[in-house]
Tab-separated table of C-alpha atoms (C1' of nucleotides) in Angstrom:
chain	number	residue	atom	x	y	z
Z	1	MET	CA	0.095	0.191	0.287
Z	2	GLY	CA	2.159	2.345	0.000
Z	3	LYS	CA	1.764	4.503	-3.467
Z	4	THR	CA	1.301	8.078	-1.276
Z	5	LYS	CA	0.790	9.246	-4.851
Z	6	SER	CA	-2.572	10.564	-5.329
Z	7	SER	CA	-2.792	8.330	-8.538
Z	8	SER	CA	-3.078	5.637	-6.475
Z	9	VAL	CA	-6.223	6.317	-4.410
Z	10	PHE	CA	-8.283	7.327	-8.049
Z	11	SER	CA	-7.043	3.265	-9.026
Z	12	GLU	CA	-8.532	2.012	-6.029
Z	13	VAL	CA	-11.960	3.634	-7.285
Z	14	TYR	CA	-11.345	2.481	-10.704
Z	15	LYS	CA	-10.673	-1.398	-9.162
Z	16	ILE	CA	-13.979	-1.515	-6.662
Z	17	VAL	CA	-16.116	-0.216	-9.888
Z	18	GLN	CA	-15.129	-3.200	-11.832
Z	19	GLN	CA	-15.753	-5.331	-9.359
Z	20	ILE	CA	-19.395	-4.312	-8.987
Z	21	PRO	CA	-21.716	-7.225	-11.104
Z	22	LYS	CA	-23.630	-6.988	-13.688
Z	23	GLY	CA	-26.696	-6.166	-13.064
Z	24	LYS	CA	-25.671	-4.052	-10.135
Z	25	VAL	CA	-25.497	-1.243	-9.108
Z	26	LEU	CA	-23.681	1.260	-6.234
Z	27	THR	CA	-23.547	4.604	-5.350
Z	28	TYR	CA	-20.747	7.206	-4.729
Z	29	GLY	CA	-20.688	6.846	-0.573
Z	30	ALA	CA	-20.805	3.470	-0.500
Z	31	ILE	CA	-17.790	3.322	-2.740
Z	32	SER	CA	-16.217	5.988	-0.317
Z	33	ASN	CA	-17.101	4.311	2.653
Z	34	LYS	CA	-15.137	1.425	0.716
Z	35	LEU	CA	-12.155	3.256	0.878
Z	36	ASN	CA	-12.386	3.779	4.163
Z	37	ARG	CA	-13.387	7.486	3.834
Z	38	ARG	CA	-10.063	8.561	2.070
Z	39	LEU	CA	-11.966	9.888	-0.436
Z	40	SER	CA	-15.734	11.766	0.378
Z	41	ALA	CA	-18.559	10.919	-1.805
Z	42	GLN	CA	-17.392	13.828	-4.076
Z	43	ALA	CA	-13.566	13.050	-4.876
Z	44	VAL	CA	-15.377	9.485	-6.579
Z	45	GLY	CA	-17.349	11.126	-8.924
Z	46	TRP	CA	-14.828	13.580	-9.727
Z	47	ALA	CA	-12.389	9.758	-9.989
Z	48	LEU	CA	-15.256	8.636	-12.632
Z	49	ASN	CA	-15.056	12.023	-14.240
Z	50	ALA	CA	-11.416	12.013	-14.761
Z	51	LEU	CA	-11.789	8.560	-16.101
Z	52	PRO	CA	-10.276	8.394	-19.336
Z	53	GLU	CA	-12.011	7.005	-22.266
Z	54	ARG	CA	-8.659	5.375	-23.639
Z	55	PRO	CA	-6.233	3.826	-22.442
Z	56	THR	CA	-3.098	5.978	-21.945
Z	57	LYS	CA	-0.284	5.048	-24.392
Z	58	SER	CA	2.443	7.208	-24.108
Z	59	SER	CA	3.954	4.430	-21.951
Z	60	ASP	CA	1.925	3.348	-19.416
Z	61	SER	CA	1.339	4.741	-15.317
Z	62	SER	CA	-0.265	2.144	-12.930
Z	63	ALA	CA	-3.832	4.092	-12.931
Z	64	SER	CA	-3.717	4.643	-17.169
Z	65	GLN	CA	-4.405	1.594	-17.488
Z	66	TYR	CA	-8.279	1.775	-16.391
Z	67	HIS	CA	-10.913	3.530	-19.528
Z	68	SER	CA	-14.357	3.180	-19.772
Z	69	GLY	CA	-14.027	0.815	-21.308
Z	70	ASN	CA	-13.004	-1.379	-19.418
Z	71	VAL	CA	-14.421	0.110	-15.387
Z	72	PRO	CA	-18.320	-0.484	-15.788
Z	73	TRP	CA	-18.484	3.702	-14.245
Z	74	HIS	CA	-22.181	3.392	-15.471
Z	75	ARG	CA	-23.280	0.914	-12.660
Z	76	VAL	CA	-22.237	3.999	-10.346
Z	77	ILE	CA	-24.752	6.752	-9.334
Z	78	ASN	CA	-25.801	9.026	-5.913
Z	79	SER	CA	-28.221	8.127	-3.333
Z	80	LYS	CA	-31.180	9.028	-4.930
Z	81	GLY	CA	-30.253	6.181	-7.406
Z	82	GLY	CA	-30.465	7.961	-10.770
Z	83	VAL	CA	-27.315	9.223	-12.937
Z	84	SER	CA	-25.450	12.064	-12.189
Z	85	THR	CA	-24.382	12.121	-15.853
Z	86	SER	CA	-26.339	15.122	-16.626
Z	87	LYS	CA	-23.826	17.674	-15.290
Z	88	ARG	CA	-22.089	16.641	-19.151
Z	89	PRO	CA	-23.049	17.267	-21.610
Z	90	ASP	CA	-21.040	14.992	-23.129
Z	91	MET	CA	-22.653	12.508	-21.337
Z	92	PRO	CA	-25.666	12.192	-21.866
Z	93	GLU	CA	-28.269	10.495	-18.861
Z	94	ASP	CA	-29.971	8.688	-21.693
Z	95	GLN	CA	-26.584	6.580	-21.846
Z	96	GLN	CA	-26.047	5.551	-19.065
Z	97	GLN	CA	-29.448	4.652	-18.469
Z	98	ASN	CA	-29.412	2.649	-21.677
Z	99	MET	CA	-26.553	0.352	-20.537
Z	100	LEU	CA	-28.059	-0.675	-17.171
Z	101	GLU	CA	-30.899	-1.315	-18.647
Z	102	ALA	CA	-28.732	-2.959	-21.066
Z	103	GLU	CA	-27.963	-5.638	-17.730
Z	104	GLY	CA	-30.745	-5.861	-16.573
Z	105	VAL	CA	-31.157	-2.882	-14.660
Z	106	ARG	CA	-34.920	-1.258	-15.166
Z	107	PHE	CA	-35.613	2.117	-14.691
Z	108	VAL	CA	-38.556	3.189	-11.963
Z	109	ASP	CA	-40.002	6.911	-12.839
Z	110	CYS	CA	-35.929	8.021	-13.472
Z	111	CYS	CA	-34.303	5.899	-10.853
Z	112	VAL	CA	-33.207	2.524	-9.641
Z	113	PRO	CA	-34.717	0.634	-6.988
Z	114	LEU	CA	-31.743	1.083	-4.732
Z	115	GLU	CA	-33.089	-2.111	-2.774
Z	116	LYS	CA	-33.605	-4.181	-5.506
Z	117	TYR	CA	-30.593	-3.528	-7.968
Z	118	TYR	CA	-28.003	-1.933	-4.933
Z	119	TRP	CA	-24.779	-4.750	-4.098
Z	120	LYS	CA	-25.725	-5.528	-1.044
Z	121	ASP	CA	-23.036	-7.892	-1.201
Z	122	PHE	CA	-21.285	-5.425	-0.908
Z	123	ASP	CA	-21.068	-4.038	2.627
Z	124	ALA	CA	-22.201	-7.894	3.229
Z	125	ASN	CA	-18.383	-8.671	2.355
Z	126	ASN	CA	-16.670	-6.102	3.860
G	1	DT	C1'	-0.563	29.816	-1.421
G	2	DC	C1'	-6.157	30.285	-2.896
G	3	DG	C1'	-10.384	30.240	-4.199
G	4	DT	C1'	-13.475	28.814	-6.900
G	5	DT	C1'	-16.131	24.243	-9.569
G	6	DG	C1'	-18.170	19.575	-9.136
G	7	DA	C1'	-20.661	13.078	-11.963
G	8	DC	C1'	-22.068	13.644	-3.798
G	9	DT	C1'	-24.500	13.051	0.914
G	10	DA	C1'	-26.991	14.230	5.286
G	11	DT	C1'	-28.787	17.723	7.966
G	12	DT	C1'	-31.924	20.734	8.730
G	13	DT	C1'	-34.687	24.573	8.177
F	1	DG	C1'	-41.355	16.620	0.954
F	2	DA	C1'	-38.604	20.460	-1.571
F	3	DA	C1'	-35.507	24.206	-0.895
F	4	DA	C1'	-30.799	25.238	1.469
F	5	DT	C1'	-26.681	24.701	4.432
F	6	DA	C1'	-22.406	22.093	5.714
F	7	DG	C1'	-19.302	18.800	5.357
F	8	DC	C1'	-16.171	16.648	1.810
F	9	DC	C1'	-11.839	15.883	-1.214
F	10	DA	C1'	-9.001	17.012	-5.670
F	11	DA	C1'	-8.349	19.063	-10.085
F	12	DC	C1'	-7.551	24.320	-12.206
F	13	DG	C1'	-6.027	28.453	-13.158
DNA sequence: TCGTTGACTATTT
DNA sequence: GAAATAGCCAACG
């Protein structure tokens, strides 16, 4: 554990997101809690925001291997069970919702029932 | 170094 | 129940 680099914290977030099973979702707060609150929920969101769409080809850093194609960032939602991509004009919310529905997650009233699709095993296995 | 912003959450009013 | 406030951490200028 010793890497005191900021990138290491980002890698932790990406790694956790990759562990989310298909058809399940997680919240920013859950990931923040899993990291022992080393990162606030907002920082987790920023980590996904900084997630590159493509792997860095220039040499390779430790955290550069994570990208939108490897990290199911669409499975990460807010506590309300809705997508927060509305802040990003580059990423329409329909995109995330469509990907979630493609995995079996059904949206109800523009939101996802966390009691049904929330990856409880994430906290239970902690 | 300081101030602002943001893919957040919980509490209070 | 919606709106406002506070706490939180990281990146940018």
